[in-house]
XYZ file of C-alpha atoms in Angstrom:
351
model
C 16.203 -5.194 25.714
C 14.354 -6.288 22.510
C 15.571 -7.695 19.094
C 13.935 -4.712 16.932
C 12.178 -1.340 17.260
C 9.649 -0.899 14.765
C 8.995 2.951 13.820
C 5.487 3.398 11.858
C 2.318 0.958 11.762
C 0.739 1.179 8.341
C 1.298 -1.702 5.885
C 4.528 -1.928 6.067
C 5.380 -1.685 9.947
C 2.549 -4.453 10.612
C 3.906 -6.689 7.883
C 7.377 -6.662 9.191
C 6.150 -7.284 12.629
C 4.044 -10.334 11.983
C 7.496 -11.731 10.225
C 8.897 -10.907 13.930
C 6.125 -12.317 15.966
C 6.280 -15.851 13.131
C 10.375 -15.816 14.312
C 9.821 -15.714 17.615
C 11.780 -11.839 17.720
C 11.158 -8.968 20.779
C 9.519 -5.488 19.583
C 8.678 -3.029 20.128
C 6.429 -0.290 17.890
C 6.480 3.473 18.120
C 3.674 4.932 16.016
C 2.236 8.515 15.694
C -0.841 9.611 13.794
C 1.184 11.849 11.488
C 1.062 9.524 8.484
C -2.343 8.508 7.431
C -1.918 6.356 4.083
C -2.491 3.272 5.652
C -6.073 4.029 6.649
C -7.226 5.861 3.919
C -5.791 3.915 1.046
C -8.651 2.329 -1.066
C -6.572 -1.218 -0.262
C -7.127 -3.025 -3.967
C -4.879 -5.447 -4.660
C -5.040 -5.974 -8.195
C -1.917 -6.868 -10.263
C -2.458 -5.273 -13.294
C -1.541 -1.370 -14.346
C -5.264 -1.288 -15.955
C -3.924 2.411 -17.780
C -1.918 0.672 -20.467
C -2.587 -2.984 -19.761
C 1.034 -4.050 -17.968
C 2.114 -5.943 -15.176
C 3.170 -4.201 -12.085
C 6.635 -4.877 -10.651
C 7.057 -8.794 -9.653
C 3.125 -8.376 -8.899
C 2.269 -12.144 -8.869
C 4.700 -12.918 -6.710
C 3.641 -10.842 -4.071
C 0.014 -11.685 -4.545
C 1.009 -15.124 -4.387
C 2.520 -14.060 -0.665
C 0.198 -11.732 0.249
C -3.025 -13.653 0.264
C -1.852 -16.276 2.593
C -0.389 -13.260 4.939
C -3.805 -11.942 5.371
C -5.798 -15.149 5.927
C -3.790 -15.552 8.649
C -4.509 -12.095 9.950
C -7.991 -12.488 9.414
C -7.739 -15.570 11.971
C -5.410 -13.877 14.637
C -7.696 -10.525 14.830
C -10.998 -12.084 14.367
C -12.242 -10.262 11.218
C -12.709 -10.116 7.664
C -10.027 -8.087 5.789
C -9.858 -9.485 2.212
C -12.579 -9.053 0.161
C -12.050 -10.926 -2.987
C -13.557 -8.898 -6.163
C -13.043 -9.049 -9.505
C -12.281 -5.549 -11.337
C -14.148 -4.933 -14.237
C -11.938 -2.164 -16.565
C -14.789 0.153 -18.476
C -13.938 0.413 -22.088
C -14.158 3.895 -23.325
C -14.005 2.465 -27.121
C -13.778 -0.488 -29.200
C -9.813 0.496 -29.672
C -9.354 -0.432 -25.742
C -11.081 -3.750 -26.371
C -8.758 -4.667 -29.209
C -6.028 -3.485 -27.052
C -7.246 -5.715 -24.052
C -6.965 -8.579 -26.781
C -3.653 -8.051 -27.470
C -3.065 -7.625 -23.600
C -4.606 -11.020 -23.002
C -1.995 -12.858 -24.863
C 1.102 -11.741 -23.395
C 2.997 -13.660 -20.585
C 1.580 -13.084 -17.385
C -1.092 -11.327 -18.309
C -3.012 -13.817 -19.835
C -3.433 -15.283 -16.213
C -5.283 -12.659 -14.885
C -7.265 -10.953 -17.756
C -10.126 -12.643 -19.048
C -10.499 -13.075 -22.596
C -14.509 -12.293 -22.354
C -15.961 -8.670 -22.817
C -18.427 -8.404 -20.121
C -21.779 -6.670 -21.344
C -22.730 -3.969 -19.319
C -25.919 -4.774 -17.059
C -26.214 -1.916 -14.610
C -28.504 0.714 -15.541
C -26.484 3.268 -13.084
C -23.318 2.522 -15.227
C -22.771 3.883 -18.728
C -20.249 1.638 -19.959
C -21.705 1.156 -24.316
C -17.975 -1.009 -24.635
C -18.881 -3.219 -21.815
C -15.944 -4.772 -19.672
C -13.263 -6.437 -19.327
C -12.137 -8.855 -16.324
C -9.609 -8.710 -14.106
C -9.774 -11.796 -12.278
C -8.104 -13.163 -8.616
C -8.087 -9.135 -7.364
C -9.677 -7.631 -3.952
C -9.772 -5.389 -1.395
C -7.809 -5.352 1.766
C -10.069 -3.312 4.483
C -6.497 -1.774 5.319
C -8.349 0.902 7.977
C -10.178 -1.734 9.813
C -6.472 -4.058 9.620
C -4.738 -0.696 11.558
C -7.438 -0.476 14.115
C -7.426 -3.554 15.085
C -3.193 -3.965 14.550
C -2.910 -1.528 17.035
C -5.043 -2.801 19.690
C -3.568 -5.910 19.545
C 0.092 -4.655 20.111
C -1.658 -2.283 23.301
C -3.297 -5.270 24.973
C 0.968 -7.412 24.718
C 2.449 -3.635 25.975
C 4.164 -3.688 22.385
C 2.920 -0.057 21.051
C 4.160 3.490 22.361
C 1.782 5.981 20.847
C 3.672 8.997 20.400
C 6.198 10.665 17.977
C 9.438 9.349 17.107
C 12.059 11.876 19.580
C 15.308 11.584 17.215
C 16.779 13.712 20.423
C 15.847 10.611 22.800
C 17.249 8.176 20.384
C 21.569 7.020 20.733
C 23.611 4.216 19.051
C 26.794 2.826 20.783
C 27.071 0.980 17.182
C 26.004 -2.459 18.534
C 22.487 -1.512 20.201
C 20.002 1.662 19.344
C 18.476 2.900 22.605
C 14.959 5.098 22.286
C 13.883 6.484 25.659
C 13.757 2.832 27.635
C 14.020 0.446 25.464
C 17.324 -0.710 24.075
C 16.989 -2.804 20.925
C 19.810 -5.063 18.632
C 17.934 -3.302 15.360
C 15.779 -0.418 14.429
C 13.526 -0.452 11.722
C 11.860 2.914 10.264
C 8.678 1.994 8.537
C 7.176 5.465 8.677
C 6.016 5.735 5.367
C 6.256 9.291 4.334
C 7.728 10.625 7.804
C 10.968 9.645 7.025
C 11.235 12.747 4.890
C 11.766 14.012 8.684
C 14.181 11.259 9.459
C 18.042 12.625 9.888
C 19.635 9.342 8.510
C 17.321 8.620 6.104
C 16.314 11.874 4.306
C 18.896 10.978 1.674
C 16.517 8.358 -0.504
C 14.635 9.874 -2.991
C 11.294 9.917 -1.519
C 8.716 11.811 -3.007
C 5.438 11.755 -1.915
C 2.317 11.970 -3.616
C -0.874 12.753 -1.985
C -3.979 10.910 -2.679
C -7.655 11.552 -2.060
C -10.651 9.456 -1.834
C -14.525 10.224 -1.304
C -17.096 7.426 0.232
C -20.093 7.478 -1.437
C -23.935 6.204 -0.257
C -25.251 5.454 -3.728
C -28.554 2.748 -2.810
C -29.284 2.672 -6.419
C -26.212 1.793 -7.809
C -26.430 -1.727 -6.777
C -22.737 -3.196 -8.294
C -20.745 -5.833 -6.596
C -17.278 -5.345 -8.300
C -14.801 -3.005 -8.876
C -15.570 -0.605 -11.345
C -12.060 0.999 -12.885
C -12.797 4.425 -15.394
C -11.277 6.962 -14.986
C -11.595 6.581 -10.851
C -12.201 3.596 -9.239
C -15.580 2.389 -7.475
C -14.998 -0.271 -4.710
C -18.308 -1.576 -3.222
C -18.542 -1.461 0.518
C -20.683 -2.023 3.419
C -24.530 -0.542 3.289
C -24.549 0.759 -0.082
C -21.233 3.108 0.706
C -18.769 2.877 -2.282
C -14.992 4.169 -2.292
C -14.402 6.355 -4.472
C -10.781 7.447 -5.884
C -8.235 8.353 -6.331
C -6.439 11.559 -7.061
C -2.363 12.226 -7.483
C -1.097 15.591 -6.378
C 2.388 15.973 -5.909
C 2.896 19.792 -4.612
C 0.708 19.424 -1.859
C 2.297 17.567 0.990
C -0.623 17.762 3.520
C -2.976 15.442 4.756
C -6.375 17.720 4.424
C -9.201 16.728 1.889
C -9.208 19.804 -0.543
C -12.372 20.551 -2.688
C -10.522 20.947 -5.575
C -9.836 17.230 -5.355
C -13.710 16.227 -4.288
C -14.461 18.083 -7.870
C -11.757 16.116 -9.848
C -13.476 13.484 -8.147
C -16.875 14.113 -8.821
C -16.781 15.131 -12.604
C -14.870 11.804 -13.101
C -17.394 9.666 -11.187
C -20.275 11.388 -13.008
C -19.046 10.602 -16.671
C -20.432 6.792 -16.199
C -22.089 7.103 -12.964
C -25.672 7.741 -14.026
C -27.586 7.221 -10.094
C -27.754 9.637 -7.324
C -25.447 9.393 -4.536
C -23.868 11.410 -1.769
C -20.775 12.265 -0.093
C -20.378 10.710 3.112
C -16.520 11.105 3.530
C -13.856 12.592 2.110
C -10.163 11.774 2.893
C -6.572 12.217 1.894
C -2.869 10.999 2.346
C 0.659 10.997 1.372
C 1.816 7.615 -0.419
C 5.085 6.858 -0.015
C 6.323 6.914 -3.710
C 9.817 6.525 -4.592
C 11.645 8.625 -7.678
C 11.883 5.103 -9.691
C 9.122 3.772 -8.415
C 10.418 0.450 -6.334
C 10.055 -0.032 -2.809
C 12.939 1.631 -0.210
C 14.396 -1.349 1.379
C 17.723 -2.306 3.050
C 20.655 -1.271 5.790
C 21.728 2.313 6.258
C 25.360 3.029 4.652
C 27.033 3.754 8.076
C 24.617 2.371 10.952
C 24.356 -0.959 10.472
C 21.798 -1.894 12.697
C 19.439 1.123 11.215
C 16.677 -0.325 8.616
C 14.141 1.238 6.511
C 11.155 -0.368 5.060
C 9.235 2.375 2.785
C 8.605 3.123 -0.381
C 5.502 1.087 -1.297
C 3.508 3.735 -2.974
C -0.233 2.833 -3.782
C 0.633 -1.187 -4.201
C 1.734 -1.749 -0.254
C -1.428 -4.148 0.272
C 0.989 -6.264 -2.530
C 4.465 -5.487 -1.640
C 4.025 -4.832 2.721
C 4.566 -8.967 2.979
C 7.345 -10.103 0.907
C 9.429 -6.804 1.286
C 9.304 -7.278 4.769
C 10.291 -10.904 4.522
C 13.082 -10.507 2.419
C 14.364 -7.782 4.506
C 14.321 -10.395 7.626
C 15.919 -12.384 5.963
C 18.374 -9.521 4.645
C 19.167 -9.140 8.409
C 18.962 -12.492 10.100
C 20.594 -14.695 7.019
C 22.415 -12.079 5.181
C 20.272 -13.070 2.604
C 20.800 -10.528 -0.759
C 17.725 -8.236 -0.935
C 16.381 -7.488 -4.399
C 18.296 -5.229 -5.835
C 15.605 -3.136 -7.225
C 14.448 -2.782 -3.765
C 17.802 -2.476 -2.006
C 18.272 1.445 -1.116
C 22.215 0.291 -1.723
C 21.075 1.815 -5.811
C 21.296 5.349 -3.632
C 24.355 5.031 -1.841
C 26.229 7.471 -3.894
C 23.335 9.706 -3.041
C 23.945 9.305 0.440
C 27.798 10.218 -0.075
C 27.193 13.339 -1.984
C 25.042 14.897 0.428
């Protein structure tokens, strides 16, 4: 008997159990390798839509969570995770620095954009319009986070590595049994596996599949984040990530080479060094048709939770979604209701 099975173990499946393990709450964790978004996702938290200069959804608030959260991962795994770098936003003309301006003044915004245009100084960049600042942003090494996530639940005999078996799973109504292990709650954090989930292939999950390249560039020499029209993230031994592509047909998680081209002829518009391809890799992001997170109590089963819906910001939401939906279920605490899934119920109904 445990207090909660935990289905999935990408963002949001570790974030929900380190609330458990901070309560003092049994789990246990089924994860499969069917669902790779986790580990591939380029893991930049940065609070700002940098497209049309906008705040994402209640994104200072979760930063404001979600820094602390991984400090204190860094100290229970014995690693480095956050990597605190400021994004520097290419101007393509002096229109987009007037419209940074006007950007900088607005509420909220004006905490994290600087009001300086940063002069270009890397000869590998073209970048005539210089920069400009997006301060208190990082990356989260989310690959290295599952690796070592997943050990640590093996070593406490808290992980079963296999596929969820909806045939091996029952509900009496007050307890869910899978296989074994009988549990008070069960939480599906499968990110976009639950399109295969029977209960919870109602929501409005999409899906959209994003690819990245890592590139060994010695000459390119930069230290921040460069955002054009992909992203550059500096890594380890002159290796930069490079992304990322939207595709919303293909529901697969294999690199295609029409993506490495999109890729490529994007990177090579200000990227004036020679590099090389050293990885290529792809995933389905859990988006949602509205774009908020998938959070809250199934409409019958009311010990059956899902936790999903993060899209490409789960390095931001994972923590306080998973909070609040604790608290949802231990306080009866009101979830937000742009979160809640309760906004689909009719959904549910009409099927």
């Amino acid at each position: 008997m445990v207090d909660y099975i935990v289905v999935g173990l990408g963002l949001a499946g570790i974030s929900f159990c380190e609330v458990l393990e901070k309560e003092g709450k049994s789990f246990k964790v089924i994860k499969d390798a069917s669902q790779q978004a986790s580990q591939v996702a380029g893991g930049l938290y940065n609070p700002v839509i940098l497209k049309r200069f906008t705040m994402a959804w209640k994104a200072k608030e979760q930063l404001e969570n979600a820094k602390p959260f991984y400090l204190n991962l860094e100290e229970k795994l014995g690693a480095t995770l956050d990597y605190e770098l400021p994004v520097l936003r290419k101007f393509a003309s002096i229109e987009e620095q007037n419209m940074w301006f006007e950007a900088t003044d607005r509420p909220d915004l004006d905490y994290f954009l600087s009001t300086n245009i940063l002069p270009n100084n890397n000869p590998a960049i073209d970048a005539p319009h210089g920069f400009g600042e997006v301060k208190y942003t990082g990356r989260i090494d989310t690959r290295t986070l599952v690796k070592l996530y997943k050990n640590y639940l093996e070593k406490s005999g808290q992980l079963v590595s296999e596929s969820f078996d909806f045939d091996a799973f029952t509900t009496d109504g007050e307890y869910v049994t899978y296989k074994s292990i009988t549990s008070k709650n069960i939480v599906f954090a499968c990110g976009y596996g639950l399109k295969q989930n029977p209960y919870f292939a109602y929501l409005p999950l999409n899906g959209t599949k994003g690819e990245l390249l890592v590139i060994h560039a010695p000459d390119y020499k930069e230290d921040n984040v460069i955002k054009s029209s992909v992203f550059t993230i500096p890594m380890e031994d002159d290796k930069y990530l490079v992304g990322a592509t939207y595709k919303w047909k293909d529901k697969t998680n294999k690199p295609t080479e029409a993506s490495k081209n999109e890729l490529l002829g994007k990177l090579k518009t200000f990227l004036k060094c020679d590099f090389e391809v050293v990885d290529h890799v792809a995933g389905i992001r859990p988006t949602v048709v509205d774009r908020r997170p998938l959070v809250g109590r199934h409409p019958e089963h009311k010990n059956f939770y899902v936790l999903n819906g993060f899209g490409s910001r789960g390095v931001l939401i994972g923590p306080s979604a998973s909070r609040q939906l604790f608290d949802f279920i231990e306080k009866n605490t009101a979830l937000d209701p742009e979160m809640d899934i309760q906004r689909f119920t009719k959904k549910y109904y009409a099927n």
